Coordinates of C-alpha atoms and ligand atoms in Angstrom, one line a residue:
X1 CA 66.3 141.2 224.4
X2 CA 62.9 142.7 223.2
X3 CA 60.0 141.2 225.1
X4 CA 61.8 138.5 226.9
X5 CA 62.6 136.4 223.8
X6 CA 65.8 135.2 223.5
X7 CA 68.5 136.5 221.1
X8 CA 68.3 133.2 218.9
X9 CA 64.8 133.8 218.6
X10 CA 65.7 137.6 217.6
X11 CA 67.5 137.4 215.6
X12 CA 65.3 135.0 213.4
X13 CA 62.5 137.7 213.8
X14 CA 64.8 140.4 213.4
X15 CA 65.9 138.8 209.9
X16 CA 62.5 137.4 208.6
X17 CA 60.9 141.2 209.8
X18 CA 63.8 142.4 207.1
X19 CA 63.2 140.1 204.5
X20 CA 59.2 141.0 204.6
X21 CA 59.7 144.9 204.4
X22 CA 62.6 144.9 201.1
X23 CA 60.0 142.0 199.2
X24 CA 57.8 144.8 200.0
X25 CA 59.3 148.0 199.3
X26 CA 59.0 146.6 195.5
X27 CA 61.3 148.3 193.0
X28 CA 61.9 151.1 196.3
X29 CA 60.4 154.3 196.4
X30 CA 61.2 156.1 193.0
X31 CA 59.7 154.2 191.6
X32 CA 56.7 153.4 194.0
X33 CA 56.7 157.2 193.4
X34 CA 57.2 157.1 189.7
X35 CA 54.2 155.0 189.6
X36 CA 51.8 157.3 191.6
X37 CA 52.7 159.8 189.6
X38 CA 51.2 157.9 186.7
X39 CA 47.8 157.4 188.9
X40 CA 48.8 153.9 189.2
X41 CA 48.5 151.9 192.4
X42 CA 51.1 149.6 193.3
X43 CA 50.5 145.9 193.9
X44 CA 49.6 146.3 197.1
X45 CA 48.0 149.0 197.5
X46 CA 45.6 147.6 193.9
X47 CA 45.1 144.1 196.7
X48 CA 44.5 146.1 200.2
X49 CA 41.8 148.5 197.9
X50 CA 40.3 145.6 196.4
X51 CA 39.9 142.7 199.6
X52 CA 38.3 142.8 202.2
X53 CA 40.4 144.8 205.5
X54 CA 43.1 143.0 206.7
X55 CA 42.4 139.7 204.9
X56 CA 45.2 139.6 202.3
X57 CA 47.2 136.0 202.8
X58 CA 50.5 136.8 200.8
X59 CA 52.2 133.2 199.4
X60 CA 56.1 133.4 198.5
X61 CA 57.4 136.8 198.7
X62 CA 60.3 135.8 198.8
X63 CA 60.6 133.8 195.7
X64 CA 63.8 134.9 193.2
X65 CA 64.0 134.1 189.5
X66 CA 68.3 134.4 190.1
X67 CA 68.8 133.5 194.0
X68 CA 72.9 133.8 193.3
X69 CA 72.6 137.9 192.7
X70 CA 73.1 140.2 195.1
X71 CA 70.9 142.9 193.5
X72 CA 67.8 141.7 192.6
X73 CA 64.4 142.1 194.3
X74 CA 62.4 139.2 196.1
X75 CA 58.9 138.8 194.5
X76 CA 60.0 138.3 191.1
X77 CA 57.2 141.4 190.7
X78 CA 54.4 139.5 191.5
X79 CA 52.7 140.0 194.8
X80 CA 50.6 137.0 194.5
X81 CA 47.7 135.3 197.7
X82 CA 44.1 134.6 198.6
X83 CA 42.1 137.0 200.6
X84 CA 38.3 138.4 200.8
X85 CA 35.7 139.4 199.3
X86 CA 32.0 140.3 201.3
X87 CA 33.7 136.7 203.0
X88 CA 34.0 134.5 200.7
X89 CA 38.0 133.8 198.8
X90 CA 39.5 134.4 196.5
X91 CA 43.6 134.0 194.4
X92 CA 44.9 137.2 193.9
X93 CA 47.7 138.4 192.1
X94 CA 49.0 141.4 191.5
X95 CA 51.7 142.8 188.8
X96 CA 54.2 145.0 190.6
X97 CA 55.4 147.6 187.7
X98 CA 57.9 148.6 190.5
X99 CA 60.1 145.7 189.9
X100 CA 61.0 145.3 186.1
X101 CA 58.4 147.2 184.8
X102 CA 56.3 143.7 186.5
X103 CA 57.7 141.9 183.7
X104 CA 56.8 138.2 183.7
X105 CA 60.1 135.7 184.8
X106 CA 59.9 132.0 184.9
X107 CA 60.0 132.5 188.4
X108 CA 57.3 135.8 188.5
X109 CA 55.0 133.3 186.0
X110 CA 55.5 130.1 188.0
X111 CA 53.9 132.1 191.6
X112 CA 51.2 132.7 189.3
X113 CA 50.1 129.5 187.3
X114 CA 51.3 128.4 191.7
X115 CA 48.1 130.0 192.4
X116 CA 45.7 128.6 189.4
X117 CA 45.9 126.2 191.2
X118 CA 45.6 126.6 193.9
X119 CA 42.2 128.6 193.6
X120 CA 41.3 125.6 191.2
X121 CA 42.2 122.6 193.6
X122 CA 40.2 125.5 196.0
X123 CA 37.0 125.3 193.9
X124 CA 37.9 129.7 194.4
X125 CA 37.4 133.0 191.5
X126 CA 41.0 134.2 190.7
X127 CA 41.9 137.9 190.0
X128 CA 44.7 138.8 188.3
X129 CA 45.5 142.9 188.4
X130 CA 48.2 143.2 185.3
X131 CA 50.2 145.6 184.4
X132 CA 53.5 144.1 183.3
X133 CA 55.3 144.9 179.5
X134 CA 55.9 141.6 179.0
X135 CA 58.0 138.6 178.9
X136 CA 60.9 139.7 181.3
X137 CA 63.3 140.2 178.2
X138 CA 66.6 139.1 179.1
X139 CA 65.3 135.7 181.5
X140 CA 64.7 134.5 176.6
X141 CA 63.0 131.9 175.9
X142 CA 62.6 130.6 179.9
X143 CA 59.8 133.8 179.9
X144 CA 57.9 132.6 177.4
X145 CA 57.7 129.1 178.7
X146 CA 56.7 130.7 181.8
X147 CA 53.7 132.9 180.5
X148 CA 52.5 129.1 178.4
X149 CA 52.1 127.8 181.6
X150 CA 50.1 131.1 182.1
X151 CA 48.1 130.4 179.8
X152 CA 47.3 126.8 179.9
X153 CA 46.7 126.9 183.0
X154 CA 43.7 129.7 181.9
X155 CA 42.0 127.0 179.4
X156 CA 42.1 124.0 182.4
X157 CA 41.0 126.4 184.8
X158 CA 37.8 127.8 182.2
X159 CA 34.2 127.1 183.6
X160 CA 35.1 125.7 187.0
X161 CA 36.5 128.5 188.5
X162 CA 35.4 132.7 188.1
X163 CA 38.2 134.2 186.0
X164 CA 38.5 137.3 186.2
X165 CA 41.5 139.8 184.0
X166 CA 42.7 144.0 186.0
X167 CA 44.1 145.8 183.2
X168 CA 45.9 148.6 185.2
X169 CA 48.7 149.1 183.0
X170 CA 50.3 148.1 179.3
X171 CA 49.7 144.7 178.0
X172 CA 51.6 144.1 175.1
X173 CA 52.0 140.7 172.9
X174 CA 51.5 137.7 174.2
X175 CA 50.5 138.8 177.7
X176 CA 47.9 140.1 176.6
X177 CA 46.6 136.2 175.8
X178 CA 45.8 135.6 179.2
X179 CA 43.7 138.3 179.9
X180 CA 42.0 136.7 177.1
X181 CA 41.5 133.2 177.8
X182 CA 38.9 134.6 181.1
X183 CA 35.9 135.3 181.7
X184 CA 35.6 139.1 182.3
X185 CA 38.1 141.9 181.2
X186 CA 38.2 144.9 183.3
X187 CA 40.1 147.5 181.0
X188 CA 41.5 151.2 183.2
X189 CA 40.3 154.2 180.7
X190 CA 43.7 155.9 179.6
X191 CA 46.7 153.5 181.7
X192 CA 46.3 150.8 180.8
X193 CA 46.3 149.3 176.8
X194 CA 46.1 145.5 175.1
X195 CA 47.3 145.0 171.7
X196 CA 49.2 141.7 170.3
X197 CA 51.9 144.2 168.0
X198 CA 52.5 147.2 169.3
X199 CA 52.5 150.8 167.0
X200 CA 56.1 150.5 166.4
X201 CA 56.2 146.9 164.3
X202 CA 52.6 148.2 162.6
X203 CA 54.5 151.4 161.6
X204 CA 57.5 149.3 160.2
X205 CA 55.3 146.3 158.5
X206 CA 51.6 148.4 157.4
X207 CA 53.4 151.7 157.1
X208 CA 49.7 152.8 159.7
X209 CA 51.1 155.4 162.7
X210 CA 47.6 154.6 165.5
X211 CA 49.7 156.0 169.4
X212 CA 49.6 153.4 171.8
X213 CA 45.9 154.5 173.6
X214 CA 43.7 154.3 170.1
X215 CA 45.5 151.2 169.1
X216 CA 44.7 149.4 172.7
X217 CA 43.2 151.4 175.0
X218 CA 40.2 150.9 176.9
X219 CA 37.7 152.6 175.6
X220 CA 39.0 151.2 171.9
X221 CA 38.1 147.3 173.4
X222 CA 35.8 148.6 175.7
X223 CA 33.8 149.9 172.2
X224 CA 35.4 147.9 168.9
X225 CA 36.8 145.5 169.6
X226 CA 34.8 143.9 172.5
X227 CA 38.0 141.7 174.3
X228 CA 36.7 144.3 176.7
X229 CA 33.6 144.3 179.2
X230 CA 34.0 146.5 181.4
X231 CA 36.0 150.3 181.0
X232 CA 36.5 152.3 185.1
X233 CA 37.3 155.5 185.1
X234 CA 40.3 154.9 187.9
X235 CA 42.1 152.2 189.7
X236 CA 39.2 151.9 192.4
X237 CA 36.1 152.3 190.3
X238 CA 37.8 149.0 188.5
X239 CA 37.9 147.7 191.9
X240 CA 35.0 148.1 193.4
X241 CA 33.9 146.7 189.6
X242 CA 35.1 142.5 190.7
X243 CA 33.5 143.4 193.8
X244 CA 30.1 144.3 192.5
X245 CA 30.9 141.3 189.3
X246 CA 31.0 138.4 192.1
X247 CA 28.1 139.3 194.2
X248 CA 26.8 136.8 191.0
X249 CA 28.7 134.7 191.0
X250 CA 29.1 131.5 192.7
X251 CA 32.7 130.1 193.9
X252 CA 33.0 127.8 190.8
X253 CA 31.2 125.3 188.9
X254 CA 29.2 123.5 191.1
X255 CA 28.1 126.2 193.7
X256 CA 25.4 128.2 193.3
X257 CA 25.4 131.9 192.6
X258 CA 25.0 133.3 195.6
X259 CA 21.2 134.7 196.3
X260 CA 20.7 137.5 199.2
X261 CA 17.5 137.4 201.7
X262 CA 14.4 136.9 200.0
X263 CA 13.1 140.1 202.3
X264 CA 16.1 142.2 200.8
X265 CA 14.7 142.2 197.2
X266 CA 12.6 145.8 196.2
X267 CA 10.7 144.7 193.3
X268 CA 10.4 147.1 189.8
X269 CA 8.8 150.3 191.2
X270 CA 6.0 150.5 188.2
X271 CA 5.3 146.9 186.6
X272 CA 2.0 148.5 185.2
X273 CA 4.0 150.5 183.0
X274 CA 5.4 148.2 181.3
X275 CA 1.1 147.6 179.6
X276 CA 1.9 150.3 177.7
X277 CA 5.7 150.2 176.8
X278 CA 5.7 148.5 173.4
X279 CA 4.8 151.5 171.0
X280 CA 1.9 151.0 168.5
X281 CA 4.0 151.4 165.4
X282 CA 6.1 148.4 164.9
X283 CA 8.1 150.3 163.9
X284 CA 8.9 152.8 166.4
X285 CA 12.0 151.9 168.9
X286 CA 11.7 151.6 172.8
X287 CA 14.2 150.8 175.6
X288 CA 14.2 147.3 175.9
X289 CA 16.4 148.6 179.2
X290 CA 13.1 149.7 180.5
X291 CA 11.9 146.3 180.5
X292 CA 14.1 144.9 182.8
X293 CA 13.7 147.5 184.7
X294 CA 10.2 146.5 185.1
X295 CA 10.6 142.7 185.6
X296 CA 14.2 142.4 187.9
X297 CA 14.9 143.7 191.7
X298 CA 15.4 147.3 191.9
X299 CA 18.6 147.9 191.2
X300 CA 20.2 144.4 190.5
X301 CA 20.5 144.8 186.5
X302 CA 24.5 145.3 186.5
X303 CA 25.6 145.4 182.2
X304 CA 28.6 143.6 180.4
X305 CA 30.0 144.3 177.8
X306 CA 27.8 147.8 177.7
X307 CA 29.6 150.1 175.0
X308 CA 30.4 147.2 172.3
X309 CA 27.5 145.6 169.7
X310 CA 25.0 147.4 171.9
X311 CA 22.1 146.2 169.4
X312 CA 21.6 143.4 172.3
X313 CA 21.8 143.9 176.2
X314 CA 23.8 141.2 178.3
X315 CA 24.3 141.5 182.4
X316 CA 23.4 140.3 185.4
X317 CA 20.4 140.8 187.9
X318 CA 18.1 139.6 190.4
X319 CA 14.5 138.2 190.5
X320 CA 14.2 138.2 195.1
X321 CA 17.2 137.6 195.4
X322 CA 18.6 135.5 192.6
X323 CA 20.9 135.7 190.6
X324 CA 20.6 135.1 186.5
X325 CA 21.3 136.1 183.6
X326 CA 20.4 138.4 181.0
X327 CA 20.2 138.7 176.9
X328 CA 17.4 141.3 175.6
X329 CA 17.7 142.8 172.2
X330 CA 17.7 146.5 172.9
X331 CA 15.2 148.1 170.0
X332 CA 17.3 151.3 170.1
X333 CA 20.1 150.1 168.5
X334 CA 19.7 149.3 164.7
X335 CA 16.7 148.3 165.9
X336 CA 17.4 145.6 167.3
X337 CA 19.6 143.8 164.6
X338 CA 21.2 140.7 165.5
X339 CA 24.8 141.1 163.9
X340 CA 28.5 139.4 163.7
X341 CA 29.6 141.4 167.5
X342 CA 26.0 140.8 168.4
X343 CA 25.9 137.2 168.2
X344 CA 29.7 136.7 169.7
X345 CA 28.3 138.5 172.7
X346 CA 25.7 136.6 172.9
X347 CA 27.1 133.4 172.6
X348 CA 29.6 133.8 175.5
X349 CA 27.4 135.2 177.5
X350 CA 24.9 132.6 177.3
X351 CA 28.0 130.4 178.1
X352 CA 29.8 132.2 181.0
X353 CA 26.4 131.7 182.5
X354 CA 26.0 128.1 181.7
X355 CA 29.5 127.6 183.0
X356 CA 28.2 129.0 186.4
X357 CA 25.0 127.8 187.2
X358 CA 23.4 130.8 185.8
X359 CA 19.5 131.0 184.7
X360 CA 19.5 132.3 181.3
X361 CA 16.3 135.4 181.5
X362 CA 16.9 135.9 176.6
X363 CA 13.8 139.0 175.6
X364 CA 13.2 139.2 172.0
X365 CA 13.1 141.9 169.8
X366 CA 14.4 141.2 166.7
X367 CA 14.0 141.7 163.2
X368 CA 16.1 139.4 162.5
X369 CA 19.6 139.0 161.5
X370 CA 21.8 142.3 159.7
X371 CA 21.4 142.0 155.9
X372 CA 24.9 143.2 153.2
X373 CA 28.0 142.2 152.1
X374 CA 30.3 143.2 155.3
X375 CA 28.1 140.7 157.3
X376 CA 28.3 138.4 154.8
X377 CA 31.8 138.3 153.3
X378 CA 32.8 138.9 158.0
X379 CA 31.2 135.6 158.0
X380 CA 27.1 135.8 159.8
X381 CA 26.9 132.4 159.3
X382 CA 29.6 131.2 161.7
X383 CA 29.0 133.6 164.2
X384 CA 25.4 133.2 164.3
X385 CA 25.4 129.9 164.3
X386 CA 27.8 130.2 168.2
X387 CA 24.3 131.2 169.2
X388 CA 22.1 128.4 168.8
X389 CA 25.5 126.1 169.5
X390 CA 25.9 127.9 173.2
X391 CA 21.8 128.3 174.0
X392 CA 21.3 124.7 173.0
X393 CA 23.8 123.5 175.0
X394 CA 23.2 125.3 178.2
X395 CA 21.9 123.3 180.8
X396 CA 20.8 126.2 182.8
X397 CA 17.2 126.8 183.2
X398 CA 16.6 128.9 179.8
X399 CA 13.7 130.5 179.0
X400 CA 12.5 133.7 176.2
X401 CA 9.9 136.7 175.9
X402 CA 9.6 137.8 173.0
X403 CA 8.2 141.3 173.4
X404 CA 7.5 142.5 170.2
X405 CA 8.8 140.7 167.6
X406 CA 10.8 138.3 166.5
X407 CA 11.5 137.0 162.8
X408 CA 13.0 134.4 160.5
X409 CA 16.8 133.7 161.8
X410 CA 16.6 135.4 164.9
X411 CA 13.0 133.8 166.1
X412 CA 15.0 130.5 166.2
X413 CA 18.5 131.7 167.5
X414 CA 16.8 134.2 170.6
X415 CA 15.9 131.1 173.1
X416 CA 13.0 129.0 171.8
X417 CA 11.4 126.4 171.9
X418 CA 12.9 124.6 169.0
X419 CA 16.2 125.0 171.1
X420 CA 15.7 124.3 173.8
X421 CA 14.3 126.5 175.7
X422 CA 12.4 125.2 179.4
X423 CA 9.2 128.5 178.8
X424 CA 8.7 130.4 176.0
X425 CA 6.4 133.2 175.9
X426 CA 5.1 136.3 174.5
X427 CA 3.9 139.1 175.9
X428 CA 0.7 140.3 173.3
X429 CA 2.9 142.8 171.2
X430 CA 5.1 139.5 169.7
X431 CA 5.3 139.6 166.1
X432 CA 5.9 135.4 165.5
X433 CA 6.8 134.9 161.7
X434 CA 9.3 133.4 158.5
X435 CA 9.4 137.5 158.3
X436 CA 8.0 140.9 158.7
X437 CA 5.1 141.6 157.3
X438 CA 6.0 144.2 154.2
X439 CA 9.2 141.2 152.9
X440 CA 6.5 138.3 153.6
X441 CA 4.1 140.8 151.1
X442 CA 6.2 141.3 148.6
X443 CA 7.3 138.1 147.8
X444 CA 4.0 135.9 148.4
X445 CA 1.8 138.4 146.1
X446 CA 4.1 140.4 143.7
X447 CA 1.9 139.4 140.2
X448 CA -1.4 140.2 142.9
X449 CA -0.4 143.5 144.1
X450 CA 1.2 144.3 139.5
X451 CA -1.9 143.5 138.1
X452 CA -4.2 145.4 140.8
X453 CA -5.5 149.2 139.9
X454 CA -4.4 150.4 142.9
X455 CA -1.2 148.4 143.7
X456 CA -0.8 150.4 147.2
X457 CA -3.9 149.5 148.4
X458 CA -3.6 146.4 148.2
X459 CA -1.0 146.1 149.3
X460 CA -1.5 147.6 151.8
X461 CA -4.0 145.6 152.9
X462 CA -2.4 142.4 151.9
X463 CA 0.7 144.4 154.9
X464 CA -3.0 144.8 157.1
X465 CA -4.5 140.6 156.9
X466 CA -0.7 138.7 157.3
X467 CA 0.2 141.4 160.6
X468 CA -3.2 139.8 162.1
X469 CA -2.9 136.3 160.9
X470 CA 1.0 135.5 161.1
X471 CA 2.3 139.3 162.7
X472 CA 1.1 138.1 166.5
X473 CA 1.4 135.2 169.1
X474 CA -1.6 133.7 168.6
X475 CA -0.1 131.7 165.7
X476 CA 2.2 130.1 167.6
X477 CA 0.5 130.2 171.0
X478 CA -2.3 127.7 169.5
X479 CA 0.3 125.1 167.6
X480 CA 1.7 125.1 171.3
X481 CA 5.5 126.2 170.0
X482 CA 4.7 129.2 172.4
X483 CA 3.8 128.3 176.4
X484 CA 1.9 131.4 177.5
X485 CA 1.4 134.6 176.4
X486 CA 1.6 136.8 179.1
X487 CA 0.1 140.6 180.8
X488 CA 3.7 142.4 180.7
X489 CA 3.0 143.7 184.5
X490 CA 2.2 139.7 185.0
X491 CA 5.8 139.4 184.0
X492 CA 8.3 139.3 187.1
X493 CA 5.6 137.0 188.7
X494 CA 5.7 134.6 186.2
X495 CA 9.6 134.0 186.3
X496 CA 9.7 134.0 189.3
X497 CA 7.3 131.2 189.6
X498 CA 8.9 129.3 186.7
X499 CA 12.2 129.6 187.7
X500 CA 11.4 128.0 191.4
X501 CA 10.0 125.1 189.0
X502 CA 12.8 124.6 186.9
X503 CA 16.3 122.9 187.4
X504 CA 19.2 122.4 186.0
X505 CA 17.9 120.3 184.0
X506 CA 19.1 116.6 183.6
X507 CA 19.1 116.1 179.3
X508 CA 21.0 113.2 178.2
X509 CA 22.9 113.7 175.4
X510 CA 25.0 111.5 172.8
X511 CA 28.4 110.7 174.4
X512 CA 31.6 112.0 172.3
X513 CA 34.4 113.9 173.0
X514 CA 33.6 117.5 172.5
X515 CA 31.2 119.1 169.9
X516 CA 33.0 121.6 167.2
X517 CA 32.1 124.6 168.7
X518 CA 31.5 127.4 165.4
X519 CA 34.6 130.1 166.0
Ligands
LIG1 C1 62.9 143.6 181.5 C2 61.5 145.2 181.4 C3 59.9 145.0 180.3 C4 60.6 143.9 179.8 C5 59.6 147.4 180.9 N1 60.5 146.3 181.2 N2 59.3 146.2 180.1 N3 62.1 144.4 182.1 N4 61.6 143.0 180.1 N5 59.5 143.6 179.0 C6 61.7 147.9 182.7 C7 62.3 149.0 181.6 O1 62.8 148.6 181.8 C8 62.2 149.9 182.8 O2 64.0 149.5 183.6 C9 61.0 149.6 183.8 O3 60.8 148.3 183.3 C10 60.4 150.5 183.3 O4 59.6 150.9 181.6 P1 59.7 151.4 180.9 O5 60.2 151.9 179.3 O6 60.4 152.4 182.1 O7 58.3 151.7 181.2 P2 57.0 153.3 180.5 O8 57.7 153.8 180.0 O9 56.7 153.1 181.6 O10 57.2 151.9 179.5 C11 56.2 150.9 179.4 C12 56.4 150.3 178.3 C13 57.3 149.8 177.5 C14 55.8 150.7 177.5 C15 56.0 148.2 179.3 O11 58.5 149.5 178.9 C16 58.1 148.5 177.4 O12 57.1 148.9 175.1 N6 58.2 147.9 177.3 C17 58.6 146.4 176.5 C18 57.2 145.8 176.1 C19 58.1 144.8 175.2 O13 57.7 144.4 173.8 N7 57.2 143.5 175.7 C20 57.9 142.0 175.2 C21 56.1 141.7 174.3 S1 56.4 140.4 173.8 P3 64.5 150.5 183.9 O14 65.9 150.1 184.7 O15 65.1 150.8 182.5 O16 63.5 152.0 184.6 C22 55.6 139.3 175.1 C23 55.4 138.2 174.3 C24 53.7 137.1 175.9 O17 55.7 139.6 175.9 C25 55.0 135.5 174.7 C26 53.2 135.1 175.0 C27 53.1 134.3 174.3

């Protein structure tokens, strides 16, 4: 008898260990080898790489869809449980492609829905590592029912705890909708795909020829569709992105984001550089990232949606250790214009920050909304409205800084005082007006210019006069629409002081079930 145990105890432990070993071997060594040959880790290897060492506590490893069948594999193709990331608890599930291609049976789905319930009730983030052939075909409607239950829980959980989906394999059909209902999607390049209808269906319906990768690979979703928030070169990098992302987020909506010790925060190298950053030529571009570098804690900016709608930048950063959400136009891309995709990108990020208590800091430099038939037909009115809806609804501290252009609609929607900014600031280079000088003069002084002996000289003089009176921050500052005009080099200090003062706003709002978000 081992360790002096009774024979009965020994037998019980033997059975446990045998069952554990069986569950842990998933679909068997040859399928594990195939998984590795594709450059993919197994479900358990992924969980181990994600979590702090030896912190994983597995749940329901012995689940069976059909307990009476002899050749079934325990665990139902998904490993679920909880563990720690940087010492903070998370719930995690990983689909096991070696078991029926990670496909979703009702029992598989219910392991996930039970974990979602656990995360929700205990206020901890939930991370899904997805690698699945979708609904288990031979199970029929019960697997669809299971998917529906997962989706329902995604919606109920939304805004209560952060939800993150890491795509580490195929994700066909409706299976894309659970990730779509989470807060962040990370895709592994080359090995993950997401699409609603696959290449075969597309070929038969529309005649188009497209392969899996160019239909729904990581590159497509990180740059063209905006479905993916992050793209990682490989699985290890994808999992470390999850760890970094969580470092900015609270565990749930009633906690504040975790702060770093104040003395751990390194200030920007050369904030005085901001004083000379804006070019003399109002149409010359500059890199908004240099503004962020001159303001936030060194190395703290963590960009979200970096490859999509690049005319706007969104991401997390820290100010003396405190996490904040940043929204900023990028003059280097389409002059920082607001288009349909930029609207969606901004609105979504603002909603997330508001749900999870991240103060919002907005840097504005935009000539306005993008003109064009394609934008109007695509519903820029409907999409742009989302930005207003998101900012007005947000009750977290909201600070905006106009670095240069803030014209027309772009001025209003980008966290202006009129839509609820707590503090609205501008640099001396700010141009705040209904429209740019050239366009304004064309409308206001058309006849005067045409009648002049030297129309071009007249136009130039009028443009200059408009620029001096209207396209400055002082017209707005004199009228109480700006709270202050600040020296660029003082931006960090001003924001830090403001964040110490501003708290969650307790604005009274009219009672209603909910508004109708323009979608
Ligand atoms: C049952 C499945 C399965 C599925 C894969 N397998 N998908 N079993 N149900 N949905 C099994 C395969 O039969 C195979 O088993 C093993 O998993 C590995 O699959 P392979 O095809 O060998 O792998 P690979 O070549 O890498 O291709 C992966 C794949 C492909 C692209 C995912 O398997 C595939 O196209 N599967 C079907 C995808 C699909 O149409 N799913 C339903 C979508 S509709 P053996 O034993 O032969 O090795 C849906 C509805 C969602 O999900 C509902 C929500 C609204």
